[in-house]
mmCIF file of N, CA, C and O in Angstrom:
data_model
loop_
_atom_site.group_PDB
_atom_site.id
_atom_site.type_symbol
_atom_site.label_atom_id
_atom_site.label_comp_id
_atom_site.label_asym_id
_atom_site.label_seq_id
_atom_site.Cartn_x
_atom_site.Cartn_y
_atom_site.Cartn_z
ATOM 1 N N MET A 399 99.223 112.243 98.578
ATOM 2 C CA MET A 399 99.125 111.115 97.645
ATOM 3 C C MET A 399 98.921 109.821 98.421
ATOM 4 O O MET A 399 99.720 109.460 99.285
ATOM 5 N N GLU A 400 97.874 109.105 98.128
ATOM 6 C CA GLU A 400 97.542 107.887 98.889
ATOM 7 C C GLU A 400 98.417 106.754 98.373
ATOM 8 O O GLU A 400 98.749 106.662 97.193
ATOM 9 N N LYS A 401 98.792 105.875 99.288
ATOM 10 C CA LYS A 401 99.610 104.731 98.938
ATOM 11 C C LYS A 401 98.669 103.557 98.567
ATOM 12 O O LYS A 401 97.574 103.449 99.054
ATOM 13 N N SER A 402 99.225 102.649 97.773
ATOM 14 C CA SER A 402 98.431 101.495 97.360
ATOM 15 C C SER A 402 98.819 100.229 98.134
ATOM 16 O O SER A 402 98.056 99.288 98.210
ATOM 17 N N VAL A 403 100.000 100.223 98.717
ATOM 18 C CA VAL A 403 100.528 99.073 99.488
ATOM 19 C C VAL A 403 101.129 99.583 100.789
ATOM 20 O O VAL A 403 101.872 100.590 100.795
ATOM 21 N N LEU A 404 100.852 98.891 101.878
ATOM 22 C CA LEU A 404 101.392 99.261 103.185
ATOM 23 C C LEU A 404 102.397 98.178 103.624
ATOM 24 O O LEU A 404 102.095 96.984 103.498
ATOM 25 N N LEU A 405 103.491 98.614 104.193
ATOM 26 C CA LEU A 405 104.455 97.714 104.885
ATOM 27 C C LEU A 405 104.157 97.706 106.313
ATOM 28 O O LEU A 405 104.246 98.716 107.006
ATOM 29 N N LEU A 406 103.668 96.554 106.846
ATOM 30 C CA LEU A 406 103.212 96.409 108.231
ATOM 31 C C LEU A 406 104.014 95.322 108.913
ATOM 32 O O LEU A 406 104.629 94.476 108.288
ATOM 33 N N THR A 407 103.892 95.262 110.252
ATOM 34 C CA THR A 407 104.596 94.307 111.067
ATOM 35 C C THR A 407 103.610 93.459 111.844
ATOM 36 O O THR A 407 102.794 93.963 112.616
ATOM 37 N N LYS A 408 103.639 92.141 111.616
ATOM 38 C CA LYS A 408 102.775 91.236 112.319
ATOM 39 C C LYS A 408 103.330 91.146 113.764
ATOM 40 O O LYS A 408 104.448 91.535 114.078
ATOM 41 N N MET A 409 102.519 90.606 114.680
ATOM 42 C CA MET A 409 102.894 90.529 116.067
ATOM 43 C C MET A 409 104.117 89.666 116.344
ATOM 44 O O MET A 409 104.852 89.888 117.286
ATOM 45 N N ASP A 410 104.445 88.751 115.413
ATOM 46 C CA ASP A 410 105.622 87.892 115.564
ATOM 47 C C ASP A 410 106.803 88.516 114.889
ATOM 48 O O ASP A 410 107.840 87.840 114.636
ATOM 49 N N THR A 411 106.724 89.841 114.509
ATOM 50 C CA THR A 411 107.785 90.705 113.947
ATOM 51 C C THR A 411 108.030 90.416 112.439
ATOM 52 O O THR A 411 108.891 91.089 111.858
ATOM 53 N N ARG A 412 107.271 89.544 111.813
ATOM 54 C CA ARG A 412 107.398 89.343 110.353
ATOM 55 C C ARG A 412 106.804 90.570 109.668
ATOM 56 O O ARG A 412 105.760 91.127 110.065
ATOM 57 N N LYS A 413 107.461 90.990 108.566
ATOM 58 C CA LYS A 413 106.982 92.133 107.804
ATOM 59 C C LYS A 413 106.077 91.598 106.694
ATOM 60 O O LYS A 413 106.313 90.555 106.103
ATOM 61 N N ILE A 414 105.005 92.361 106.428
ATOM 62 C CA ILE A 414 104.057 91.954 105.361
ATOM 63 C C ILE A 414 103.690 93.206 104.557
ATOM 64 O O ILE A 414 103.783 94.334 105.049
ATOM 65 N N LEU A 415 103.261 92.958 103.316
ATOM 66 C CA LEU A 415 102.720 94.027 102.487
ATOM 67 C C LEU A 415 101.238 93.791 102.336
ATOM 68 O O LEU A 415 100.839 92.658 102.047
ATOM 69 N N VAL A 416 100.448 94.835 102.502
ATOM 70 C CA VAL A 416 99.005 94.739 102.392
ATOM 71 C C VAL A 416 98.512 95.705 101.344
ATOM 72 O O VAL A 416 98.858 96.938 101.426
ATOM 73 N N ASN A 417 97.761 95.230 100.428
ATOM 74 C CA ASN A 417 97.157 96.085 99.390
ATOM 75 C C ASN A 417 96.003 96.878 100.005
ATOM 76 O O ASN A 417 95.074 96.286 100.594
ATOM 77 N N VAL A 418 96.128 98.174 99.964
ATOM 78 C CA VAL A 418 95.121 99.058 100.626
ATOM 79 C C VAL A 418 93.738 98.812 100.071
ATOM 80 O O VAL A 418 92.727 98.876 100.816
ATOM 81 N N ARG A 419 93.600 98.455 98.817
ATOM 82 C CA ARG A 419 92.280 98.225 98.221
ATOM 83 C C ARG A 419 91.594 97.020 98.810
ATOM 84 O O ARG A 419 90.350 96.884 98.700
ATOM 85 N N ASN A 420 92.330 96.117 99.461
ATOM 86 C CA ASN A 420 91.774 94.936 100.027
ATOM 87 C C ASN A 420 91.315 95.118 101.486
ATOM 88 O O ASN A 420 90.750 94.218 102.111
ATOM 89 N N ILE A 421 91.631 96.269 102.082
ATOM 90 C CA ILE A 421 91.328 96.543 103.471
ATOM 91 C C ILE A 421 89.840 96.953 103.578
ATOM 92 O O ILE A 421 89.453 97.869 102.868
ATOM 93 N N GLN A 422 89.137 96.254 104.413
ATOM 94 C CA GLN A 422 87.723 96.621 104.627
ATOM 95 C C GLN A 422 87.588 97.444 105.888
ATOM 96 O O GLN A 422 86.920 98.500 105.922
ATOM 97 N N ILE A 423 88.274 97.013 106.982
ATOM 98 C CA ILE A 423 88.135 97.709 108.282
ATOM 99 C C ILE A 423 89.498 97.619 108.992
ATOM 100 O O ILE A 423 90.204 96.615 108.926
ATOM 101 N N VAL A 424 89.858 98.704 109.697
ATOM 102 C CA VAL A 424 90.972 98.678 110.626
ATOM 103 C C VAL A 424 90.419 99.051 111.998
ATOM 104 O O VAL A 424 89.766 100.106 112.106
ATOM 105 N N GLU A 425 90.621 98.209 112.973
ATOM 106 C CA GLU A 425 90.093 98.516 114.329
ATOM 107 C C GLU A 425 91.187 98.359 115.331
ATOM 108 O O GLU A 425 92.131 97.609 115.169
ATOM 109 N N SER A 426 91.036 99.166 116.424
ATOM 110 C CA SER A 426 92.001 99.144 117.503
ATOM 111 C C SER A 426 91.248 98.769 118.785
ATOM 112 O O SER A 426 90.355 99.508 119.184
ATOM 113 N N ASN A 427 91.670 97.661 119.405
ATOM 114 C CA ASN A 427 90.818 97.138 120.506
ATOM 115 C C ASN A 427 91.528 96.350 121.539
ATOM 116 O O ASN A 427 91.081 95.254 121.883
ATOM 117 N N PRO A 428 92.621 96.611 122.220
ATOM 118 C CA PRO A 428 93.556 97.718 121.962
ATOM 119 C C PRO A 428 94.564 97.372 120.854
ATOM 120 O O PRO A 428 95.202 98.231 120.312
ATOM 121 N N ASP A 429 94.709 96.032 120.521
ATOM 122 C CA ASP A 429 95.601 95.670 119.418
ATOM 123 C C ASP A 429 94.965 96.090 118.136
ATOM 124 O O ASP A 429 93.704 96.129 117.999
ATOM 125 N N THR A 430 95.788 96.347 117.123
ATOM 126 C CA THR A 430 95.272 96.743 115.791
ATOM 127 C C THR A 430 94.978 95.537 114.964
ATOM 128 O O THR A 430 95.862 94.706 114.732
ATOM 129 N N VAL A 431 93.753 95.435 114.467
ATOM 130 C CA VAL A 431 93.341 94.333 113.616
ATOM 131 C C VAL A 431 92.941 94.889 112.285
ATOM 132 O O VAL A 431 92.126 95.852 112.222
ATOM 133 N N ILE A 432 93.424 94.345 111.222
ATOM 134 C CA ILE A 432 93.015 94.733 109.854
ATOM 135 C C ILE A 432 92.176 93.569 109.335
ATOM 136 O O ILE A 432 92.545 92.410 109.372
ATOM 137 N N ILE A 433 91.014 93.993 108.894
ATOM 138 C CA ILE A 433 90.031 92.982 108.340
ATOM 139 C C ILE A 433 90.024 93.229 106.820
ATOM 140 O O ILE A 433 89.667 94.322 106.360
ATOM 141 N N LEU A 434 90.370 92.192 106.073
ATOM 142 C CA LEU A 434 90.440 92.268 104.649
ATOM 143 C C LEU A 434 89.066 91.877 103.998
ATOM 144 O O LEU A 434 88.281 91.191 104.677
ATOM 145 N N GLN A 435 88.876 92.276 102.796
ATOM 146 C CA GLN A 435 87.714 91.762 102.074
ATOM 147 C C GLN A 435 87.770 90.264 102.068
ATOM 148 O O GLN A 435 88.832 89.725 101.836
ATOM 149 N N GLY A 436 86.693 89.601 102.326
ATOM 150 C CA GLY A 436 86.718 88.161 102.411
ATOM 151 C C GLY A 436 86.772 87.677 103.863
ATOM 152 O O GLY A 436 86.653 86.510 104.129
ATOM 153 N N GLY A 437 87.049 88.632 104.780
ATOM 154 C CA GLY A 437 86.956 88.324 106.217
ATOM 155 C C GLY A 437 88.248 87.931 106.925
ATOM 156 O O GLY A 437 88.253 87.775 108.146
ATOM 157 N N ARG A 438 89.366 87.821 106.196
ATOM 158 C CA ARG A 438 90.636 87.457 106.837
ATOM 159 C C ARG A 438 91.061 88.589 107.788
ATOM 160 O O ARG A 438 90.965 89.782 107.410
ATOM 161 N N LYS A 439 91.519 88.215 108.958
ATOM 162 C CA LYS A 439 91.952 89.194 109.955
ATOM 163 C C LYS A 439 93.490 89.109 110.117
ATOM 164 O O LYS A 439 94.006 87.992 110.164
ATOM 165 N N ILE A 440 94.133 90.277 110.271
ATOM 166 C CA ILE A 440 95.563 90.290 110.481
ATOM 167 C C ILE A 440 95.806 91.215 111.667
ATOM 168 O O ILE A 440 95.376 92.363 111.698
ATOM 169 N N LEU A 441 96.553 90.696 112.680
ATOM 170 C CA LEU A 441 96.931 91.464 113.817
ATOM 171 C C LEU A 441 98.273 92.067 113.588
ATOM 172 O O LEU A 441 99.236 91.400 113.258
ATOM 173 N N VAL A 442 98.386 93.439 113.754
ATOM 174 C CA VAL A 442 99.670 94.120 113.445
ATOM 175 C C VAL A 442 100.089 94.966 114.595
ATOM 176 O O VAL A 442 99.264 95.386 115.459
ATOM 177 N N LYS A 443 101.376 95.306 114.616
ATOM 178 C CA LYS A 443 101.969 96.154 115.676
ATOM 179 C C LYS A 443 101.596 97.630 115.545
ATOM 180 O O LYS A 443 101.575 98.334 116.512
ATOM 181 N N GLU A 444 101.476 98.096 114.280
ATOM 182 C CA GLU A 444 101.232 99.524 114.063
ATOM 183 C C GLU A 444 99.870 99.920 114.615
ATOM 184 O O GLU A 444 98.935 99.138 114.603
ATOM 185 N N SER A 445 99.758 101.158 115.085
ATOM 186 C CA SER A 445 98.527 101.645 115.613
ATOM 187 C C SER A 445 97.574 102.052 114.473
ATOM 188 O O SER A 445 97.995 102.231 113.296
ATOM 189 N N LEU A 446 96.347 102.185 114.815
ATOM 190 C CA LEU A 446 95.322 102.668 113.856
ATOM 191 C C LEU A 446 95.714 104.000 113.252
ATOM 192 O O LEU A 446 95.634 104.205 112.040
ATOM 193 N N GLU A 447 96.202 104.885 114.106
ATOM 194 C CA GLU A 447 96.634 106.201 113.650
ATOM 195 C C GLU A 447 97.801 106.144 112.700
ATOM 196 O O GLU A 447 97.858 106.856 111.705
ATOM 197 N N GLU A 448 98.793 105.267 112.993
ATOM 198 C CA GLU A 448 99.979 105.092 112.088
ATOM 199 C C GLU A 448 99.496 104.605 110.703
ATOM 200 O O GLU A 448 99.985 105.077 109.699
ATOM 201 N N ILE A 449 98.582 103.647 110.701
ATOM 202 C CA ILE A 449 98.098 103.093 109.434
ATOM 203 C C ILE A 449 97.343 104.176 108.670
ATOM 204 O O ILE A 449 97.523 104.314 107.465
ATOM 205 N N TYR A 450 96.518 104.979 109.362
ATOM 206 C CA TYR A 450 95.841 106.062 108.731
ATOM 207 C C TYR A 450 96.816 107.036 108.052
ATOM 208 O O TYR A 450 96.633 107.394 106.884
ATOM 209 N N HIS A 451 97.871 107.396 108.737
ATOM 210 C CA HIS A 451 98.865 108.310 108.216
ATOM 211 C C HIS A 451 99.624 107.666 107.033
ATOM 212 O O HIS A 451 99.952 108.347 106.057
ATOM 213 N N MET A 452 99.875 106.406 107.101
ATOM 214 C CA MET A 452 100.550 105.672 106.003
ATOM 215 C C MET A 452 99.665 105.756 104.713
ATOM 216 O O MET A 452 100.169 106.030 103.642
ATOM 217 N N ILE A 453 98.385 105.497 104.882
ATOM 218 C CA ILE A 453 97.487 105.519 103.739
ATOM 219 C C ILE A 453 97.407 106.911 103.134
ATOM 220 O O ILE A 453 97.377 107.040 101.921
ATOM 221 N N GLN A 454 97.365 107.908 104.003
ATOM 222 C CA GLN A 454 97.264 109.306 103.518
ATOM 223 C C GLN A 454 98.581 109.789 102.910
ATOM 224 O O GLN A 454 98.609 110.884 102.326
ATOM 225 N N GLY A 455 99.656 109.065 103.108
ATOM 226 C CA GLY A 455 100.950 109.470 102.534
ATOM 227 C C GLY A 455 101.662 110.519 103.362
ATOM 228 O O GLY A 455 102.521 111.226 102.887
ATOM 229 N N GLU A 456 101.321 110.566 104.640
ATOM 230 C CA GLU A 456 101.933 111.587 105.522
ATOM 231 C C GLU A 456 103.211 111.085 106.134
ATOM 232 O O GLU A 456 103.446 109.920 106.310
#
């Protein structure tokens, strides 16, 4: 079951909720950057693989 909202950690340790429907791209380079529709970028502590598993509900 896919999740609709992810609980993520910004690099300054603040927790944020991100609506999965607003995510356009997740890239790891080596830090994980989430690019939302509209172009806003968010740098998070979670790895690309962790985010993938969160979305998949694993």
